Coordinates of C-alpha atoms (C1' of nucleotides) in Angstrom, one line a residue:
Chain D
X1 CA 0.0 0.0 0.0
X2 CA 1.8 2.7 1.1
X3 CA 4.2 4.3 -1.0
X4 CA 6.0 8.0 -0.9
X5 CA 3.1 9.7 -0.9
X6 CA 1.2 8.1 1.6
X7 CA 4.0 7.7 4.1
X8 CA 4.3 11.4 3.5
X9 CA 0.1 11.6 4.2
X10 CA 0.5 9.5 7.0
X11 CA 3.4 11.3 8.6
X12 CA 1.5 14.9 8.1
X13 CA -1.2 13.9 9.5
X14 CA 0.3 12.7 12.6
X15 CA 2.5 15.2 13.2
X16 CA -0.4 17.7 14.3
X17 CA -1.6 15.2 16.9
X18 CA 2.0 13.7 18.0
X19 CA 4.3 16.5 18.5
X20 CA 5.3 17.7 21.8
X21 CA 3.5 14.3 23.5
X22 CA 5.5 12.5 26.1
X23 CA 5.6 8.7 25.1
X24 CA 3.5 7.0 28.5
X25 CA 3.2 3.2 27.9
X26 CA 3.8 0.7 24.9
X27 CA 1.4 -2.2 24.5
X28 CA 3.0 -5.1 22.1
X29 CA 0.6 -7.4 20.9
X30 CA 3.1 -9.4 18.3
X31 CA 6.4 -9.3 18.9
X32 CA 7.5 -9.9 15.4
X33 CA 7.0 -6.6 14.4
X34 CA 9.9 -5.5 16.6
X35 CA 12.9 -5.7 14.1
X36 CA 16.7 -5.9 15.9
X37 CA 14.6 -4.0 19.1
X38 CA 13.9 -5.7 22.1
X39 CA 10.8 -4.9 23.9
X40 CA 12.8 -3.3 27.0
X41 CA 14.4 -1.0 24.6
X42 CA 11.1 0.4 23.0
X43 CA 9.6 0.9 26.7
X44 CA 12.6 2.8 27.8
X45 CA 11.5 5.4 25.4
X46 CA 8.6 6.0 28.0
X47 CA 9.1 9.4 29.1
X48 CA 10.5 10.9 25.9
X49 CA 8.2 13.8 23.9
X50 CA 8.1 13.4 20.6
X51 CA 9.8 16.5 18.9
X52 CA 9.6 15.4 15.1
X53 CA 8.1 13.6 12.7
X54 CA 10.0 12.5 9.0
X55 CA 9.6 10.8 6.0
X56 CA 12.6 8.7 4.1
X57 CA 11.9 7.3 1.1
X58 CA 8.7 4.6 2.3
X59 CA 10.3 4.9 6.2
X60 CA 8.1 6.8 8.7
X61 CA 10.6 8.2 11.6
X62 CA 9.1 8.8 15.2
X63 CA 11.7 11.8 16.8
X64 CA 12.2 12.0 20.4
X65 CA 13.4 15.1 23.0
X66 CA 15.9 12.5 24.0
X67 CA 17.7 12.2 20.3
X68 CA 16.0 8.5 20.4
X69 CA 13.8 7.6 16.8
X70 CA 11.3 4.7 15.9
X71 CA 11.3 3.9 12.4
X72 CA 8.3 2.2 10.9
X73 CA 8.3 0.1 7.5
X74 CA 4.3 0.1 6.6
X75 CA 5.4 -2.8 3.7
X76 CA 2.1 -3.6 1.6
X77 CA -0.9 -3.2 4.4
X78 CA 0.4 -1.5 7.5
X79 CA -1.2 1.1 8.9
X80 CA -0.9 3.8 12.0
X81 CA -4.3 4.8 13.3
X82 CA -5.0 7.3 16.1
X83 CA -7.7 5.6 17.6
X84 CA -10.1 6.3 21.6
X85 CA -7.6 5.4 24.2
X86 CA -10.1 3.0 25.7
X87 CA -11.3 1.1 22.3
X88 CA -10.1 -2.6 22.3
X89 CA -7.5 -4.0 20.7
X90 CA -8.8 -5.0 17.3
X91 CA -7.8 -8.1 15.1
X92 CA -4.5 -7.4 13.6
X93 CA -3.4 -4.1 16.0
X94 CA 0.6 -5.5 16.6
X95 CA 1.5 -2.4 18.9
X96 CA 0.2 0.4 21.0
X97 CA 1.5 4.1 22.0
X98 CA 0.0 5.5 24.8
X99 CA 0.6 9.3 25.8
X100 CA 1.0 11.3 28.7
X101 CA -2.5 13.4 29.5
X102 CA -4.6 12.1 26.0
X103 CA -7.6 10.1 25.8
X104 CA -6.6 8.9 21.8
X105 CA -3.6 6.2 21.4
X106 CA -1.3 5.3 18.0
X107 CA -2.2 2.0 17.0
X108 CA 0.1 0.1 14.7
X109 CA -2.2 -1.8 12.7
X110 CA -1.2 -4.7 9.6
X111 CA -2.7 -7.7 8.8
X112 CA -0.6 -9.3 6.7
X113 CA 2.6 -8.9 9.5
X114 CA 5.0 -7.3 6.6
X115 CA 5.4 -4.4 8.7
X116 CA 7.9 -3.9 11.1
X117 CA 9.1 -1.0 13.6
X118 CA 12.8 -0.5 15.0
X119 CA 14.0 1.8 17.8
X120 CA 17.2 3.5 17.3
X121 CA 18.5 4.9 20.7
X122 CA 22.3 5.9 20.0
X123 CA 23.6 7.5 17.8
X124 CA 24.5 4.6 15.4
X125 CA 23.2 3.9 12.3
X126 CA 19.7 2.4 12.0
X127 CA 19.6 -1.7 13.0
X128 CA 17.3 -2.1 9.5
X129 CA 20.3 -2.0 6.6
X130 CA 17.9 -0.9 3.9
X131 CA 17.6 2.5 6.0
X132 CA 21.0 3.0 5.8
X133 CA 21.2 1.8 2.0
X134 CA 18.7 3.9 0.7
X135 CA 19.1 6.3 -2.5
X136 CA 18.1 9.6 -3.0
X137 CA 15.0 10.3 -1.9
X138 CA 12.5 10.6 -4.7
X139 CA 11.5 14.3 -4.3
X140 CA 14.9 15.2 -3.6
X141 CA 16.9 13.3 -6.9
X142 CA 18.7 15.8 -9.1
X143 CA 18.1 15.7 -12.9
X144 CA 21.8 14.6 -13.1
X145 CA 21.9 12.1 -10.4
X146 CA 18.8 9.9 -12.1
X147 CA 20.5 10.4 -15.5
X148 CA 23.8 8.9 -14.0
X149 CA 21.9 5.9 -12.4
X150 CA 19.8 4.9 -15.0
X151 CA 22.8 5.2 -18.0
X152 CA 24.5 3.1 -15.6
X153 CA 22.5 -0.1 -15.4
X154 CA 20.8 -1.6 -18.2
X155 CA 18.3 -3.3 -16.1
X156 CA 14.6 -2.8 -17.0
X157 CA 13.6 0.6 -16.3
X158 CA 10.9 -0.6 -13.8
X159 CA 13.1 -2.7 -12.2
X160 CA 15.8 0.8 -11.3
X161 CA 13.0 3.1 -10.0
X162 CA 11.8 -0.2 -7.6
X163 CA 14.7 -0.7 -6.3
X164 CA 15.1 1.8 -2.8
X165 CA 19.2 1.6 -3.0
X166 CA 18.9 3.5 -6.5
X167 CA 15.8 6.4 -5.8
X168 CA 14.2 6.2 -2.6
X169 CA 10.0 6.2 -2.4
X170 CA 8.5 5.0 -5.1
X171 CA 6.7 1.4 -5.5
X172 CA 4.7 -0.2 -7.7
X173 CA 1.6 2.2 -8.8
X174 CA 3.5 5.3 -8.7
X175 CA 6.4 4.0 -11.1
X176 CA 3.9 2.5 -13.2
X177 CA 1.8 6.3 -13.4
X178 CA 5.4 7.9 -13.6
X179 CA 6.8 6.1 -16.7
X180 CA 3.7 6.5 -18.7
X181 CA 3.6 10.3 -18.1
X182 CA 6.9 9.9 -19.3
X183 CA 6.2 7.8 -22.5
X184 CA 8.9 5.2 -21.3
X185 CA 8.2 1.2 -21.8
X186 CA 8.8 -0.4 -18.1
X187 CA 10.8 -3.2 -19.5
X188 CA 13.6 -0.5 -21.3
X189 CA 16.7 -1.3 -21.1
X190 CA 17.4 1.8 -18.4
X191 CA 21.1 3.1 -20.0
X192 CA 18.9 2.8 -23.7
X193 CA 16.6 5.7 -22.4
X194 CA 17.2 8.8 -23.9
X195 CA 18.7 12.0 -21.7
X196 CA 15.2 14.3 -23.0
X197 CA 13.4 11.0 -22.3
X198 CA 14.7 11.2 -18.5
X199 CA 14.1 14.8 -18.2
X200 CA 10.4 14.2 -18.7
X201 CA 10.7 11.5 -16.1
X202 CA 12.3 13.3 -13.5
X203 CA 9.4 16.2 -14.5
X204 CA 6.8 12.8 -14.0
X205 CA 7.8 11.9 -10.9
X206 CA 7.7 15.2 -9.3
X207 CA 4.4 15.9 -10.6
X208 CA 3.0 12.8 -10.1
X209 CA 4.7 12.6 -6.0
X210 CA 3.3 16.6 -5.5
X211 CA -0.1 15.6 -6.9
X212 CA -0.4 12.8 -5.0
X213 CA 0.4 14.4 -1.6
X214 CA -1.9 16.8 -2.2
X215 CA -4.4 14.2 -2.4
X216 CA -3.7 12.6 0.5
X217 CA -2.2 9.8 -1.3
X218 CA -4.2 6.9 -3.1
X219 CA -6.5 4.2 -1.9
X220 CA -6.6 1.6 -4.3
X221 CA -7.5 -1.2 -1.7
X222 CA -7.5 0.0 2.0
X223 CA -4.9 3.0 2.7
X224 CA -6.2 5.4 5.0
X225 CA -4.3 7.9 7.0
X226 CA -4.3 8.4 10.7
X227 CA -7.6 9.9 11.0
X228 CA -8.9 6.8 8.7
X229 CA -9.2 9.5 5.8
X230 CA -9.3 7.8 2.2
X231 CA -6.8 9.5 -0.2
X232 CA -7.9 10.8 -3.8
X233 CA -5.2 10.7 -5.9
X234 CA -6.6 7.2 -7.9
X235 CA -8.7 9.2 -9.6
X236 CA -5.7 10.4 -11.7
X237 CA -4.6 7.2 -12.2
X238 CA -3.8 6.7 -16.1
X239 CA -2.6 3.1 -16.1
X240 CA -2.5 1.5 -12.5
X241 CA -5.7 -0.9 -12.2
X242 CA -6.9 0.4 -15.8
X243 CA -6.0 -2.9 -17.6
X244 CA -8.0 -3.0 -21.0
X245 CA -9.1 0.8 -20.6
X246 CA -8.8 3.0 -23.1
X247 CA -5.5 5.5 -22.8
X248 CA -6.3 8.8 -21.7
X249 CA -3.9 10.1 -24.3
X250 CA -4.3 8.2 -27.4
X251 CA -7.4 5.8 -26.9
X252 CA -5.4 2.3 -27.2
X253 CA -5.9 0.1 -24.5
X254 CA -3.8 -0.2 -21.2
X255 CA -2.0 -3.7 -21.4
X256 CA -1.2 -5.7 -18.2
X257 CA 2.2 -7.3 -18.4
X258 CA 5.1 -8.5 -15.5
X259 CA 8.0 -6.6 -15.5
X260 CA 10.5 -7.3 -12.8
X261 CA 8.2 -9.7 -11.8
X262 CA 6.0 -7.5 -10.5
X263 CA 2.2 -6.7 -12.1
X264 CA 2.6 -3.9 -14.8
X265 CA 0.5 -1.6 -16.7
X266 CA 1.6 0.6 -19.4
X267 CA -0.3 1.9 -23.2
X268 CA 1.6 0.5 -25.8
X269 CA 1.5 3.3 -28.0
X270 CA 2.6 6.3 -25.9
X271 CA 5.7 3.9 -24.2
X272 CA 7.0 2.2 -27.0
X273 CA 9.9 0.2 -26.3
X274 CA 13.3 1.1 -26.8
X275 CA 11.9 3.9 -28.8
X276 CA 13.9 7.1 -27.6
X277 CA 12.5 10.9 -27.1
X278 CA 9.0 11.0 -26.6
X279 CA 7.7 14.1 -25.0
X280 CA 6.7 14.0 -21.5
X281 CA 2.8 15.1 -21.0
X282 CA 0.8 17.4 -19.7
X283 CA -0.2 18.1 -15.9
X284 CA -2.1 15.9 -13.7
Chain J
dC1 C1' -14.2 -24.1 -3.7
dT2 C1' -9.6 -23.2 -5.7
dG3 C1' -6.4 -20.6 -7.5
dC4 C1' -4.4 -16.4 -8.2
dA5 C1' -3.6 -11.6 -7.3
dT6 C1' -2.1 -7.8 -4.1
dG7 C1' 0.7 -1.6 -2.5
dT8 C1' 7.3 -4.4 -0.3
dT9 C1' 11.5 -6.3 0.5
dA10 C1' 14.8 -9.9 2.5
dG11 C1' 17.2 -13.7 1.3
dG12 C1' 18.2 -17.2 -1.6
dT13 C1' 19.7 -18.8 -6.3
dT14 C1' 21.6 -18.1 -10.8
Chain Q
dC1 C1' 28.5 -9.4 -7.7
dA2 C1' 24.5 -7.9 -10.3
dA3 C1' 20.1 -9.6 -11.6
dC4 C1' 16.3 -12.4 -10.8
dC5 C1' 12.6 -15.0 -8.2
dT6 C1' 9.9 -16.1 -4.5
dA7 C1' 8.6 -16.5 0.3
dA8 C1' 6.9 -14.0 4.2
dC9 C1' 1.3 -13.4 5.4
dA10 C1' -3.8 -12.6 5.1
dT11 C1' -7.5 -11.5 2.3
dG12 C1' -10.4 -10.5 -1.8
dC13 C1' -11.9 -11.8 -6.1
dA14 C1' -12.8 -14.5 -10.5

DNA sequence: CTGCATGTTAGGTT
DNA sequence: CAACCTAACATGCA
């Protein structure tokens, strides 16, 4: 589910309610969504005020007054819901936050148990190694910087802009909406792509990241933010979930394909393969 | 009912 | 070592 924008939804959201709260109490319901943390070093936080909250790439960062962070990885169906302090614990809820003086809670809700949270309490790097692997984050790569990366691989297109190491944020629908924005075929060879081509996808991929924040993010299943608030930004969708629709641009029909294993949409005429310097198009 | 798909990524195999 | 594939898990849909 949640991908740049809605980690960025999520974390906006929750900063209005979080910040300046002193951490009170931690309920853990599953202990497997502690990763490389031990439940004694998550309930030392008790005490601590939250002073921040961040985004990296898909990574959600609690801050505390004490320098101490959580990190949360949402993976496909995580969630973090401020729900009544007194509601019961609900089917898959794998962790509580309880805070000083406040009759809501953070509830850290997934039922499929891909998500995971870490504590990072010195200074040292973050115990998750994709954290400390990650590329540049997705609203922050330079033009340059994505033209060096991508003439340097020759890996499917698709394949590059999925992989956090290279560009940080991005997943599945928002590379799919990116590339045909940019007229590029997911399944290019990445160093084939032309430096105009890349241009327009850098362009994409702001456009399409901004948009999509502004929405709220998109709900093409169950994302919600904090507040259980549905995000809009499907409704711009142009080829994610639009197999055998008709293109916005040119009227063929989106085709459904696996690229990089991974379920793929794309309109064969505006991202013709190998095909250099097609023009990027117009605003979402 | 059964099989197949799903927004991610770690870990194994080429 | 880069590239690729699938398991991890639970649920919804054809």
């Amino acid at each position: 589910m949640p991908e740049l924008p809605e980690v960025e939804t999520m974390a906006l959201g929750l900063r209005k309610d979080l910040l300046g709260r002193s951490l009170e109490r931690v309920k853990i319901f599953e202990k497997g969504v502690l990763r490389e943390t031990s439940p004694r070093a998550l309930r030392a936080l008790s005490g601590a005020r939250v002073v921040g909250l961040s985004r990296r790439g898909k990574f959600l960062l609690l801050h505390f007054s004490n320098g101490a962070v959580i990190l949360f990885h949402l993976k496909m169906t995580g969630r973090l819901v401020l729900q009544d302090r007194t509601r019961r614990r609900g089917p898959w809820e794998r962790l509580q936050l309880e805070f000083e003086g406040w009759d809501r809670k953070l509830s850290f809700v997934d039922p499929r148990k891909f998500g995971y949270l870490a504590a990072i309490t010195d200074e040292g790097d973050a115990p998750v190694p994709l954290m400390n692997e990650l590329g540049p984050d997705a609203l922050q790569v330079t033009p340059v910087t994505l033209q060096e990366m991508l003439t340097e691989s020759r890996r499917p297109v698709k394949a590059l802009l999925l992989d956090q190491r290279v560009i940080a944020g991005l997943g599945n629908i928002y590379v799919d909406e990116c590339l045909h924005r940019a007229g590029i075929h997911p399944a290019s060879p990445s160093s084939e792509i032309s430096e105009e081509s890349i241009a327009g996808l850098h362009q994409a991929i702001r456009e399409v990241l901004r948009c999509a924040i502004e929405c709220g993010g998109s709900t093409v299943r169950t994302f919600q933010d904090s507040r259980g608030t549905a995000g809009t930004y499907q409704v711009h969708h142009r080829v994610y979930g639009k197999k055998g629709e008709r293109c916005r641009s040119c009227g063929s029909a989106i085709e459904y394909t696996r690229v990089a294993s991974r379920g793929t949409h794309y309109c064969p005429s505006c991202q013709k393969k190998t095909r250099s310097g097609r023009k990027r198009r117009k605003k979402t």
